[in-house]
């Protein structure tokens, strides 16, 4: 015998209601009955920073006492005008390096971008950068993330 499953019809552009930890949640479908999974977070934020000097564990995203940050995309790039041969830039959470490298003028990296988790912080933990000075130019860092509120 086939097993029938059900889903709750919702407006696709309306934020879902949060449930408590351990509670069941509904599968959802659009108003035409097509089941879908939303891989992005409705409260995604983006930060874009320009650095012209060195950094030592500087906050990119401040700690949140009530939640964890989930990073879904990031990019690090060095301006073409930079006169330094290489610029070292590391994105970290706590003492753990999450992304980065050693980049020449015009170089960089891009990771993520499809809504999936690249990495996350612990509760009340910031996302930080440590970098060399991009002599004569600018180091660019962009992050897309969302915050999940957690119980105390």
PDB file of C-alpha atoms in Angstrom:
ATOM      1  CA  UNK A   1       0.000   0.000   0.000  1.00  0.00           C
ATOM      2  CA  UNK A   2       1.337   3.462  -0.821  1.00  0.00           C
ATOM      3  CA  UNK A   3       2.009   5.804   2.072  1.00  0.00           C
ATOM      4  CA  UNK A   4       0.536   9.262   1.740  1.00  0.00           C
ATOM      5  CA  UNK A   5       2.384  12.171   3.298  1.00  0.00           C
ATOM      6  CA  UNK A   6       1.011  15.634   3.858  1.00  0.00           C
ATOM      7  CA  UNK A   7       2.411  19.117   3.894  1.00  0.00           C
ATOM      8  CA  UNK A   8       1.034  22.420   5.067  1.00  0.00           C
ATOM      9  CA  UNK A   9       0.337  24.953   2.291  1.00  0.00           C
ATOM     10  CA  UNK A  10       2.049  28.258   3.016  1.00  0.00           C
ATOM     11  CA  UNK A  11       2.713  31.545   1.270  1.00  0.00           C
ATOM     12  CA  UNK A  12       6.257  31.198  -0.016  1.00  0.00           C
ATOM     13  CA  UNK A  13       7.293  34.759   0.885  1.00  0.00           C
ATOM     14  CA  UNK A  14       6.015  34.674   4.489  1.00  0.00           C
ATOM     15  CA  UNK A  15       8.444  33.834   7.301  1.00  0.00           C
ATOM     16  CA  UNK A  16       7.653  30.604   9.152  1.00  0.00           C
ATOM     17  CA  UNK A  17       6.802  30.553  12.847  1.00  0.00           C
ATOM     18  CA  UNK A  18       9.575  29.247  15.094  1.00  0.00           C
ATOM     19  CA  UNK A  19       9.004  26.064  17.091  1.00  0.00           C
ATOM     20  CA  UNK A  20      10.568  25.028  20.386  1.00  0.00           C
ATOM     21  CA  UNK A  21      13.521  22.659  20.454  1.00  0.00           C
ATOM     22  CA  UNK A  22      12.318  19.067  20.271  1.00  0.00           C
ATOM     23  CA  UNK A  23       8.933  19.979  18.736  1.00  0.00           C
ATOM     24  CA  UNK A  24       7.825  18.517  15.430  1.00  0.00           C
ATOM     25  CA  UNK A  25       7.518  20.877  12.510  1.00  0.00           C
ATOM     26  CA  UNK A  26       5.384  20.685   9.396  1.00  0.00           C
ATOM     27  CA  UNK A  27       6.560  19.827   5.930  1.00  0.00           C
ATOM     28  CA  UNK A  28       5.551  22.733   3.705  1.00  0.00           C
ATOM     29  CA  UNK A  29       4.278  23.136   0.194  1.00  0.00           C
ATOM     30  CA  UNK A  30       3.229  26.056  -1.952  1.00  0.00           C
ATOM     31  CA  UNK A  31      -0.450  26.738  -2.567  1.00  0.00           C
ATOM     32  CA  UNK A  32      -0.382  24.352  -5.531  1.00  0.00           C
ATOM     33  CA  UNK A  33       0.702  21.424  -3.357  1.00  0.00           C
ATOM     34  CA  UNK A  34       4.330  21.327  -4.496  1.00  0.00           C
ATOM     35  CA  UNK A  35       6.575  20.393  -1.572  1.00  0.00           C
ATOM     36  CA  UNK A  36       9.667  22.547  -1.280  1.00  0.00           C
ATOM     37  CA  UNK A  37      12.668  23.054   0.933  1.00  0.00           C
ATOM     38  CA  UNK A  38      13.889  26.586   1.467  1.00  0.00           C
ATOM     39  CA  UNK A  39      17.687  26.377   1.713  1.00  0.00           C
ATOM     40  CA  UNK A  40      18.121  30.049   2.482  1.00  0.00           C
ATOM     41  CA  UNK A  41      17.343  31.850   5.683  1.00  0.00           C
ATOM     42  CA  UNK A  42      14.730  34.592   5.644  1.00  0.00           C
ATOM     43  CA  UNK A  43      16.830  36.910   7.810  1.00  0.00           C
ATOM     44  CA  UNK A  44      20.140  36.651   5.932  1.00  0.00           C
ATOM     45  CA  UNK A  45      22.485  39.581   6.425  1.00  0.00           C
ATOM     46  CA  UNK A  46      25.477  40.684   4.418  1.00  0.00           C
ATOM     47  CA  UNK A  47      28.487  42.626   5.595  1.00  0.00           C
ATOM     48  CA  UNK A  48      31.083  44.262   3.358  1.00  0.00           C
ATOM     49  CA  UNK A  49      34.300  45.560   4.893  1.00  0.00           C
ATOM     50  CA  UNK A  50      37.279  47.398   3.413  1.00  0.00           C
ATOM     51  CA  UNK A  51      40.602  47.196   5.230  1.00  0.00           C
ATOM     52  CA  UNK A  52      43.595  49.441   4.502  1.00  0.00           C
ATOM     53  CA  UNK A  53      45.730  48.414   7.478  1.00  0.00           C
ATOM     54  CA  UNK A  54      46.623  45.185   9.255  1.00  0.00           C
ATOM     55  CA  UNK A  55      44.162  43.476  11.604  1.00  0.00           C
ATOM     56  CA  UNK A  56      44.645  41.257  14.605  1.00  0.00           C
ATOM     57  CA  UNK A  57      41.466  39.301  15.413  1.00  0.00           C
ATOM     58  CA  UNK A  58      39.202  42.244  14.494  1.00  0.00           C
ATOM     59  CA  UNK A  59      35.456  41.556  14.562  1.00  0.00           C
ATOM     60  CA  UNK A  60      33.766  41.185  11.180  1.00  0.00           C
ATOM     61  CA  UNK A  61      30.508  40.103  12.835  1.00  0.00           C
ATOM     62  CA  UNK A  62      30.135  40.784  16.555  1.00  0.00           C
ATOM     63  CA  UNK A  63      29.209  38.035  18.994  1.00  0.00           C
ATOM     64  CA  UNK A  64      25.515  37.542  19.726  1.00  0.00           C
ATOM     65  CA  UNK A  65      24.786  36.676  23.351  1.00  0.00           C
ATOM     66  CA  UNK A  66      21.540  34.960  22.327  1.00  0.00           C
ATOM     67  CA  UNK A  67      22.573  33.034  19.247  1.00  0.00           C
ATOM     68  CA  UNK A  68      25.001  31.531  16.762  1.00  0.00           C
ATOM     69  CA  UNK A  69      25.984  32.977  13.394  1.00  0.00           C
ATOM     70  CA  UNK A  70      25.813  30.694  10.342  1.00  0.00           C
ATOM     71  CA  UNK A  71      27.965  31.810   7.390  1.00  0.00           C
ATOM     72  CA  UNK A  72      26.635  30.843   3.956  1.00  0.00           C
ATOM     73  CA  UNK A  73      29.040  32.714   1.673  1.00  0.00           C
ATOM     74  CA  UNK A  74      32.229  34.713   1.862  1.00  0.00           C
ATOM     75  CA  UNK A  75      34.692  36.442  -0.365  1.00  0.00           C
ATOM     76  CA  UNK A  76      38.130  37.869   0.294  1.00  0.00           C
ATOM     77  CA  UNK A  77      39.900  39.899  -2.357  1.00  0.00           C
ATOM     78  CA  UNK A  78      42.936  42.127  -2.639  1.00  0.00           C
ATOM     79  CA  UNK A  79      42.752  45.270  -4.749  1.00  0.00           C
ATOM     80  CA  UNK A  80      44.878  45.312  -7.920  1.00  0.00           C
ATOM     81  CA  UNK A  81      46.497  48.545  -6.724  1.00  0.00           C
ATOM     82  CA  UNK A  82      48.096  46.847  -3.701  1.00  0.00           C
ATOM     83  CA  UNK A  83      51.889  47.122  -3.901  1.00  0.00           C
ATOM     84  CA  UNK A  84      52.585  44.301  -1.420  1.00  0.00           C
ATOM     85  CA  UNK A  85      53.613  41.057  -3.139  1.00  0.00           C
ATOM     86  CA  UNK A  86      51.261  39.009  -0.939  1.00  0.00           C
ATOM     87  CA  UNK A  87      48.596  39.783   1.664  1.00  0.00           C
ATOM     88  CA  UNK A  88      47.746  37.124   4.244  1.00  0.00           C
ATOM     89  CA  UNK A  89      44.098  37.170   5.382  1.00  0.00           C
ATOM     90  CA  UNK A  90      42.443  34.636   7.714  1.00  0.00           C
ATOM     91  CA  UNK A  91      38.781  34.444   8.775  1.00  0.00           C
ATOM     92  CA  UNK A  92      38.422  32.683  12.125  1.00  0.00           C
ATOM     93  CA  UNK A  93      35.908  31.686  14.761  1.00  0.00           C
ATOM     94  CA  UNK A  94      37.567  31.485  18.143  1.00  0.00           C
ATOM     95  CA  UNK A  95      41.016  30.045  17.466  1.00  0.00           C
ATOM     96  CA  UNK A  96      39.860  27.985  14.475  1.00  0.00           C
ATOM     97  CA  UNK A  97      40.704  29.212  10.979  1.00  0.00           C
ATOM     98  CA  UNK A  98      37.698  28.876   8.675  1.00  0.00           C
ATOM     99  CA  UNK A  99      38.869  30.493   5.427  1.00  0.00           C
ATOM    100  CA  UNK A 100      41.617  32.605   3.953  1.00  0.00           C
ATOM    101  CA  UNK A 101      45.025  32.401   2.424  1.00  0.00           C
ATOM    102  CA  UNK A 102      47.883  34.383   0.969  1.00  0.00           C
ATOM    103  CA  UNK A 103      46.775  36.531  -1.970  1.00  0.00           C
ATOM    104  CA  UNK A 104      48.589  38.668  -4.494  1.00  0.00           C
ATOM    105  CA  UNK A 105      47.230  41.912  -5.969  1.00  0.00           C
ATOM    106  CA  UNK A 106      43.896  41.195  -7.696  1.00  0.00           C
ATOM    107  CA  UNK A 107      43.656  37.760  -6.061  1.00  0.00           C
ATOM    108  CA  UNK A 108      41.214  36.273  -3.608  1.00  0.00           C
ATOM    109  CA  UNK A 109      38.649  33.563  -2.925  1.00  0.00           C
ATOM    110  CA  UNK A 110      34.883  33.126  -3.078  1.00  0.00           C
ATOM    111  CA  UNK A 111      33.146  30.325  -1.177  1.00  0.00           C
ATOM    112  CA  UNK A 112      29.507  29.321  -0.832  1.00  0.00           C
ATOM    113  CA  UNK A 113      26.629  31.318  -2.205  1.00  0.00           C
ATOM    114  CA  UNK A 114      23.880  28.695  -2.455  1.00  0.00           C
ATOM    115  CA  UNK A 115      22.511  29.104   1.073  1.00  0.00           C
ATOM    116  CA  UNK A 116      24.250  26.053   2.531  1.00  0.00           C
ATOM    117  CA  UNK A 117      26.278  26.403   5.714  1.00  0.00           C
ATOM    118  CA  UNK A 118      30.018  27.002   5.310  1.00  0.00           C
ATOM    119  CA  UNK A 119      30.654  27.277   9.034  1.00  0.00           C
ATOM    120  CA  UNK A 120      29.045  28.561  12.210  1.00  0.00           C
ATOM    121  CA  UNK A 121      30.059  30.113  15.490  1.00  0.00           C
ATOM    122  CA  UNK A 122      29.305  28.918  18.970  1.00  0.00           C
ATOM    123  CA  UNK A 123      26.801  30.917  21.001  1.00  0.00           C
ATOM    124  CA  UNK A 124      28.170  34.384  21.831  1.00  0.00           C
ATOM    125  CA  UNK A 125      31.177  34.027  19.512  1.00  0.00           C
ATOM    126  CA  UNK A 126      32.327  36.593  16.920  1.00  0.00           C
ATOM    127  CA  UNK A 127      33.657  36.082  13.394  1.00  0.00           C
ATOM    128  CA  UNK A 128      37.097  37.690  13.156  1.00  0.00           C
ATOM    129  CA  UNK A 129      39.793  38.614  10.647  1.00  0.00           C
ATOM    130  CA  UNK A 130      43.546  38.676  11.010  1.00  0.00           C
ATOM    131  CA  UNK A 131      45.383  40.151   8.046  1.00  0.00           C
ATOM    132  CA  UNK A 132      48.513  41.834   6.786  1.00  0.00           C
ATOM    133  CA  UNK A 133      48.381  45.458   5.691  1.00  0.00           C
ATOM    134  CA  UNK A 134      47.400  45.687   1.998  1.00  0.00           C
ATOM    135  CA  UNK A 135      50.139  48.230   1.332  1.00  0.00           C
ATOM    136  CA  UNK A 136      49.000  50.919  -1.059  1.00  0.00           C
ATOM    137  CA  UNK A 137      45.491  49.509  -1.457  1.00  0.00           C
ATOM    138  CA  UNK A 138      42.524  47.720   0.046  1.00  0.00           C
ATOM    139  CA  UNK A 139      41.552  44.265   1.280  1.00  0.00           C
ATOM    140  CA  UNK A 140      37.833  43.517   0.711  1.00  0.00           C
ATOM    141  CA  UNK A 141      35.835  41.040   2.795  1.00  0.00           C
ATOM    142  CA  UNK A 142      32.159  40.165   2.288  1.00  0.00           C
ATOM    143  CA  UNK A 143      30.165  37.678   4.392  1.00  0.00           C
ATOM    144  CA  UNK A 144      26.565  36.523   4.128  1.00  0.00           C
ATOM    145  CA  UNK A 145      25.218  34.997   7.314  1.00  0.00           C
ATOM    146  CA  UNK A 146      22.164  34.562   9.468  1.00  0.00           C
ATOM    147  CA  UNK A 147      21.739  34.236  13.207  1.00  0.00           C
ATOM    148  CA  UNK A 148      19.875  31.441  14.956  1.00  0.00           C
ATOM    149  CA  UNK A 149      18.563  32.392  18.374  1.00  0.00           C
ATOM    150  CA  UNK A 150      19.326  29.698  20.925  1.00  0.00           C
ATOM    151  CA  UNK A 151      17.936  28.863  24.333  1.00  0.00           C
ATOM    152  CA  UNK A 152      19.951  29.923  27.366  1.00  0.00           C
TER     153      UNK A 152
END
